[in-house]
């Protein structure tokens, strides 16, 4: 990725990365090193200036925007650093939204919703709007939304920044393993 054509700022330069099915990968680095940019590129949300990104045999650089939309719907779930909950929807509606877009079975969705929100300790907030709950609760709603989609790939940009360690230690969700 290339930024600022005046100062020639390159990030993710000469990066080679292969992640196998079922593998869990954590990316660490200093602020501004490109971690979030890499995740947005892998999620098909940000373009890049050179190179190749292949996921599930698809080359993201050659995809048209409509193909990227399908890729984001069918392959990727994303937990945003800033939650990205829709303010006009309740917590439950925010969590259900991706499932509605992919026409999932309502009985299965409701059962998974109950299980996931109980584990994440947010089930009592389902009728609240995002601005009525804490940042940690919003982040857990965003985690639930991503997991509910049951995508092959889950990208998480600092998913636990606003949550107490006691809640998240030893707890990880692999959406592919729930199939």
mmCIF file of C-alpha atoms in Angstrom:
data_model
loop_
_atom_site.group_PDB
_atom_site.id
_atom_site.type_symbol
_atom_site.label_atom_id
_atom_site.label_comp_id
_atom_site.label_asym_id
_atom_site.label_seq_id
_atom_site.Cartn_x
_atom_site.Cartn_y
_atom_site.Cartn_z
ATOM 1 C CA UNK A 1 0.000 0.000 0.000
ATOM 2 C CA UNK A 2 1.305 3.420 -0.959
ATOM 3 C CA UNK A 3 0.344 6.642 0.814
ATOM 4 C CA UNK A 4 1.148 10.289 0.113
ATOM 5 C CA UNK A 5 2.858 10.573 -3.265
ATOM 6 C CA UNK A 6 4.877 13.561 -1.998
ATOM 7 C CA UNK A 7 6.684 11.717 0.816
ATOM 8 C CA UNK A 8 6.591 8.202 -0.685
ATOM 9 C CA UNK A 9 5.190 6.394 2.330
ATOM 10 C CA UNK A 10 4.980 2.642 1.776
ATOM 11 C CA UNK A 11 3.388 0.228 4.200
ATOM 12 C CA UNK A 12 3.017 -3.510 3.814
ATOM 13 C CA UNK A 13 5.924 -3.416 1.380
ATOM 14 C CA UNK A 14 7.332 -6.856 0.386
ATOM 15 C CA UNK A 15 4.778 -8.662 2.545
ATOM 16 C CA UNK A 16 4.252 -12.354 1.876
ATOM 17 C CA UNK A 17 1.672 -14.135 3.990
ATOM 18 C CA UNK A 18 0.001 -17.518 3.695
ATOM 19 C CA UNK A 19 -2.705 -18.503 6.158
ATOM 20 C CA UNK A 20 -3.992 -22.058 6.014
ATOM 21 C CA UNK A 21 -7.591 -23.192 6.660
ATOM 22 C CA UNK A 22 -8.354 -23.305 10.381
ATOM 23 C CA UNK A 23 -5.294 -21.288 11.306
ATOM 24 C CA UNK A 24 -5.543 -18.523 13.907
ATOM 25 C CA UNK A 25 -3.235 -15.602 13.252
ATOM 26 C CA UNK A 26 -2.481 -12.565 15.399
ATOM 27 C CA UNK A 27 -0.777 -9.499 13.968
ATOM 28 C CA UNK A 28 1.200 -7.218 16.252
ATOM 29 C CA UNK A 29 3.043 -4.013 15.521
ATOM 30 C CA UNK A 30 3.487 -0.382 16.374
ATOM 31 C CA UNK A 31 0.779 2.179 15.794
ATOM 32 C CA UNK A 32 0.784 3.214 12.152
ATOM 33 C CA UNK A 33 2.572 0.087 10.958
ATOM 34 C CA UNK A 34 -0.333 -1.036 8.764
ATOM 35 C CA UNK A 35 -2.196 -3.631 10.846
ATOM 36 C CA UNK A 36 -5.646 -2.101 10.290
ATOM 37 C CA UNK A 37 -4.807 -1.331 6.665
ATOM 38 C CA UNK A 38 -3.867 -4.976 6.097
ATOM 39 C CA UNK A 39 -7.152 -6.146 7.631
ATOM 40 C CA UNK A 40 -9.191 -3.697 5.527
ATOM 41 C CA UNK A 41 -7.352 -4.869 2.385
ATOM 42 C CA UNK A 42 -7.992 -8.529 3.264
ATOM 43 C CA UNK A 43 -11.618 -7.638 3.940
ATOM 44 C CA UNK A 44 -11.995 -6.076 0.493
ATOM 45 C CA UNK A 45 -12.717 -2.662 1.992
ATOM 46 C CA UNK A 46 -9.553 -0.851 0.942
ATOM 47 C CA UNK A 47 -7.638 -0.892 -2.305
ATOM 48 C CA UNK A 48 -3.909 -1.367 -2.601
ATOM 49 C CA UNK A 49 -1.430 0.010 -5.079
ATOM 50 C CA UNK A 50 0.671 -3.001 -6.003
ATOM 51 C CA UNK A 51 0.893 -6.727 -5.549
ATOM 52 C CA UNK A 52 -1.636 -9.494 -5.251
ATOM 53 C CA UNK A 53 -4.046 -10.644 -2.577
ATOM 54 C CA UNK A 54 -5.660 -14.031 -3.096
ATOM 55 C CA UNK A 55 -8.254 -15.362 -0.709
ATOM 56 C CA UNK A 56 -10.203 -18.516 -1.428
ATOM 57 C CA UNK A 57 -8.648 -18.462 -4.908
ATOM 58 C CA UNK A 58 -10.004 -14.993 -5.640
ATOM 59 C CA UNK A 59 -7.657 -12.142 -6.550
ATOM 60 C CA UNK A 60 -8.935 -9.036 -4.746
ATOM 61 C CA UNK A 61 -7.042 -6.620 -6.993
ATOM 62 C CA UNK A 62 -8.876 -7.768 -10.108
ATOM 63 C CA UNK A 63 -12.353 -7.792 -8.505
ATOM 64 C CA UNK A 64 -14.950 -5.254 -9.553
ATOM 65 C CA UNK A 65 -16.817 -3.503 -6.724
ATOM 66 C CA UNK A 66 -19.881 -5.756 -7.132
ATOM 67 C CA UNK A 67 -17.645 -8.840 -6.808
ATOM 68 C CA UNK A 68 -16.053 -7.356 -3.679
ATOM 69 C CA UNK A 69 -19.518 -6.852 -2.181
ATOM 70 C CA UNK A 70 -20.313 -10.537 -2.736
ATOM 71 C CA UNK A 71 -16.911 -11.492 -1.310
ATOM 72 C CA UNK A 72 -17.605 -9.410 1.824
ATOM 73 C CA UNK A 73 -21.068 -10.973 2.176
ATOM 74 C CA UNK A 74 -20.068 -14.577 1.542
ATOM 75 C CA UNK A 75 -16.488 -14.987 2.777
ATOM 76 C CA UNK A 76 -15.609 -12.329 5.363
ATOM 77 C CA UNK A 77 -16.838 -11.259 8.778
ATOM 78 C CA UNK A 78 -15.191 -8.182 10.229
ATOM 79 C CA UNK A 79 -15.006 -6.871 13.775
ATOM 80 C CA UNK A 80 -14.272 -3.168 13.465
ATOM 81 C CA UNK A 81 -12.065 -1.315 15.914
ATOM 82 C CA UNK A 82 -14.790 1.350 16.231
ATOM 83 C CA UNK A 83 -17.712 -1.162 16.409
ATOM 84 C CA UNK A 84 -19.660 0.177 13.352
ATOM 85 C CA UNK A 85 -23.029 -0.491 14.959
ATOM 86 C CA UNK A 86 -25.927 1.313 13.300
ATOM 87 C CA UNK A 87 -27.288 3.904 15.736
ATOM 88 C CA UNK A 88 -30.921 3.551 14.591
ATOM 89 C CA UNK A 89 -30.999 -0.196 15.255
ATOM 90 C CA UNK A 90 -31.158 -2.021 18.584
ATOM 91 C CA UNK A 91 -28.330 -4.292 19.674
ATOM 92 C CA UNK A 92 -30.327 -7.328 18.538
ATOM 93 C CA UNK A 93 -31.136 -5.771 15.157
ATOM 94 C CA UNK A 94 -27.459 -4.879 14.646
ATOM 95 C CA UNK A 95 -26.434 -8.451 15.417
ATOM 96 C CA UNK A 96 -29.131 -9.933 13.148
ATOM 97 C CA UNK A 97 -28.441 -7.607 10.196
ATOM 98 C CA UNK A 98 -25.779 -9.694 8.359
ATOM 99 C CA UNK A 99 -27.870 -12.842 8.815
ATOM 100 C CA UNK A 100 -30.861 -11.150 7.199
ATOM 101 C CA UNK A 101 -28.678 -10.180 4.242
ATOM 102 C CA UNK A 102 -27.725 -13.804 3.591
ATOM 103 C CA UNK A 103 -31.215 -15.264 4.180
ATOM 104 C CA UNK A 104 -30.329 -17.525 7.104
ATOM 105 C CA UNK A 105 -32.859 -19.803 8.815
ATOM 106 C CA UNK A 106 -34.619 -17.767 11.564
ATOM 107 C CA UNK A 107 -34.812 -20.643 14.056
ATOM 108 C CA UNK A 108 -31.079 -21.305 13.764
ATOM 109 C CA UNK A 109 -30.298 -17.583 13.962
ATOM 110 C CA UNK A 110 -32.361 -17.144 17.127
ATOM 111 C CA UNK A 111 -30.738 -20.163 18.807
ATOM 112 C CA UNK A 112 -27.209 -18.993 17.917
ATOM 113 C CA UNK A 113 -28.051 -15.429 18.924
ATOM 114 C CA UNK A 114 -29.183 -16.575 22.372
ATOM 115 C CA UNK A 115 -26.066 -18.688 22.871
ATOM 116 C CA UNK A 116 -23.575 -16.079 21.661
ATOM 117 C CA UNK A 117 -25.091 -13.095 23.480
ATOM 118 C CA UNK A 118 -25.253 -15.114 26.702
ATOM 119 C CA UNK A 119 -21.549 -16.038 26.389
ATOM 120 C CA UNK A 120 -20.648 -12.421 25.674
ATOM 121 C CA UNK A 121 -22.867 -11.202 28.542
ATOM 122 C CA UNK A 122 -24.940 -8.815 26.399
ATOM 123 C CA UNK A 123 -28.285 -10.631 26.197
ATOM 124 C CA UNK A 124 -29.921 -8.140 28.578
ATOM 125 C CA UNK A 125 -29.109 -5.259 26.196
ATOM 126 C CA UNK A 126 -30.890 -6.553 23.092
ATOM 127 C CA UNK A 127 -33.522 -3.783 23.072
ATOM 128 C CA UNK A 128 -31.009 -1.007 23.753
ATOM 129 C CA UNK A 129 -29.555 1.250 21.084
ATOM 130 C CA UNK A 130 -25.756 1.508 20.744
ATOM 131 C CA UNK A 131 -25.588 4.912 22.463
ATOM 132 C CA UNK A 132 -27.357 3.425 25.502
ATOM 133 C CA UNK A 133 -24.632 0.884 26.282
ATOM 134 C CA UNK A 134 -20.938 1.089 27.139
ATOM 135 C CA UNK A 135 -18.070 0.867 24.661
ATOM 136 C CA UNK A 136 -17.241 -2.636 25.881
ATOM 137 C CA UNK A 137 -20.833 -3.748 25.399
ATOM 138 C CA UNK A 138 -20.882 -2.208 21.920
ATOM 139 C CA UNK A 139 -17.681 -4.089 21.081
ATOM 140 C CA UNK A 140 -19.177 -7.371 22.275
ATOM 141 C CA UNK A 141 -22.266 -6.692 20.133
ATOM 142 C CA UNK A 142 -19.940 -6.160 17.166
ATOM 143 C CA UNK A 143 -18.194 -9.455 17.977
ATOM 144 C CA UNK A 144 -21.567 -11.228 18.172
ATOM 145 C CA UNK A 145 -22.610 -9.714 14.827
ATOM 146 C CA UNK A 146 -19.444 -10.994 13.134
ATOM 147 C CA UNK A 147 -19.688 -14.460 14.669
ATOM 148 C CA UNK A 148 -23.397 -14.809 13.845
ATOM 149 C CA UNK A 149 -22.588 -14.468 10.159
ATOM 150 C CA UNK A 150 -20.543 -17.693 10.350
ATOM 151 C CA UNK A 151 -18.155 -16.657 7.613
ATOM 152 C CA UNK A 152 -15.172 -18.676 6.556
ATOM 153 C CA UNK A 153 -12.819 -15.853 7.583
ATOM 154 C CA UNK A 154 -13.173 -13.625 10.632
ATOM 155 C CA UNK A 155 -11.034 -10.478 10.637
ATOM 156 C CA UNK A 156 -10.842 -8.615 13.950
ATOM 157 C CA UNK A 157 -9.270 -5.193 14.377
ATOM 158 C CA UNK A 158 -8.474 -4.849 18.106
ATOM 159 C CA UNK A 159 -11.650 -6.688 19.105
ATOM 160 C CA UNK A 160 -11.022 -6.677 22.856
ATOM 161 C CA UNK A 161 -9.727 -3.149 23.413
ATOM 162 C CA UNK A 162 -12.778 -2.071 25.466
ATOM 163 C CA UNK A 163 -13.496 -5.321 27.312
ATOM 164 C CA UNK A 164 -12.402 -6.606 30.705
ATOM 165 C CA UNK A 165 -9.755 -9.301 30.525
ATOM 166 C CA UNK A 166 -11.805 -11.533 32.836
ATOM 167 C CA UNK A 167 -14.546 -11.783 30.206
ATOM 168 C CA UNK A 168 -12.351 -12.558 27.218
ATOM 169 C CA UNK A 169 -9.417 -14.562 28.560
ATOM 170 C CA UNK A 170 -9.587 -18.126 27.328
ATOM 171 C CA UNK A 171 -12.590 -17.406 25.136
ATOM 172 C CA UNK A 172 -12.316 -17.472 21.387
ATOM 173 C CA UNK A 173 -14.878 -18.162 18.720
ATOM 174 C CA UNK A 174 -14.051 -19.935 15.492
ATOM 175 C CA UNK A 175 -17.043 -19.318 13.212
ATOM 176 C CA UNK A 176 -15.996 -22.096 10.825
ATOM 177 C CA UNK A 177 -15.992 -24.653 13.656
ATOM 178 C CA UNK A 178 -19.662 -23.982 14.363
ATOM 179 C CA UNK A 179 -20.772 -25.466 11.048
#
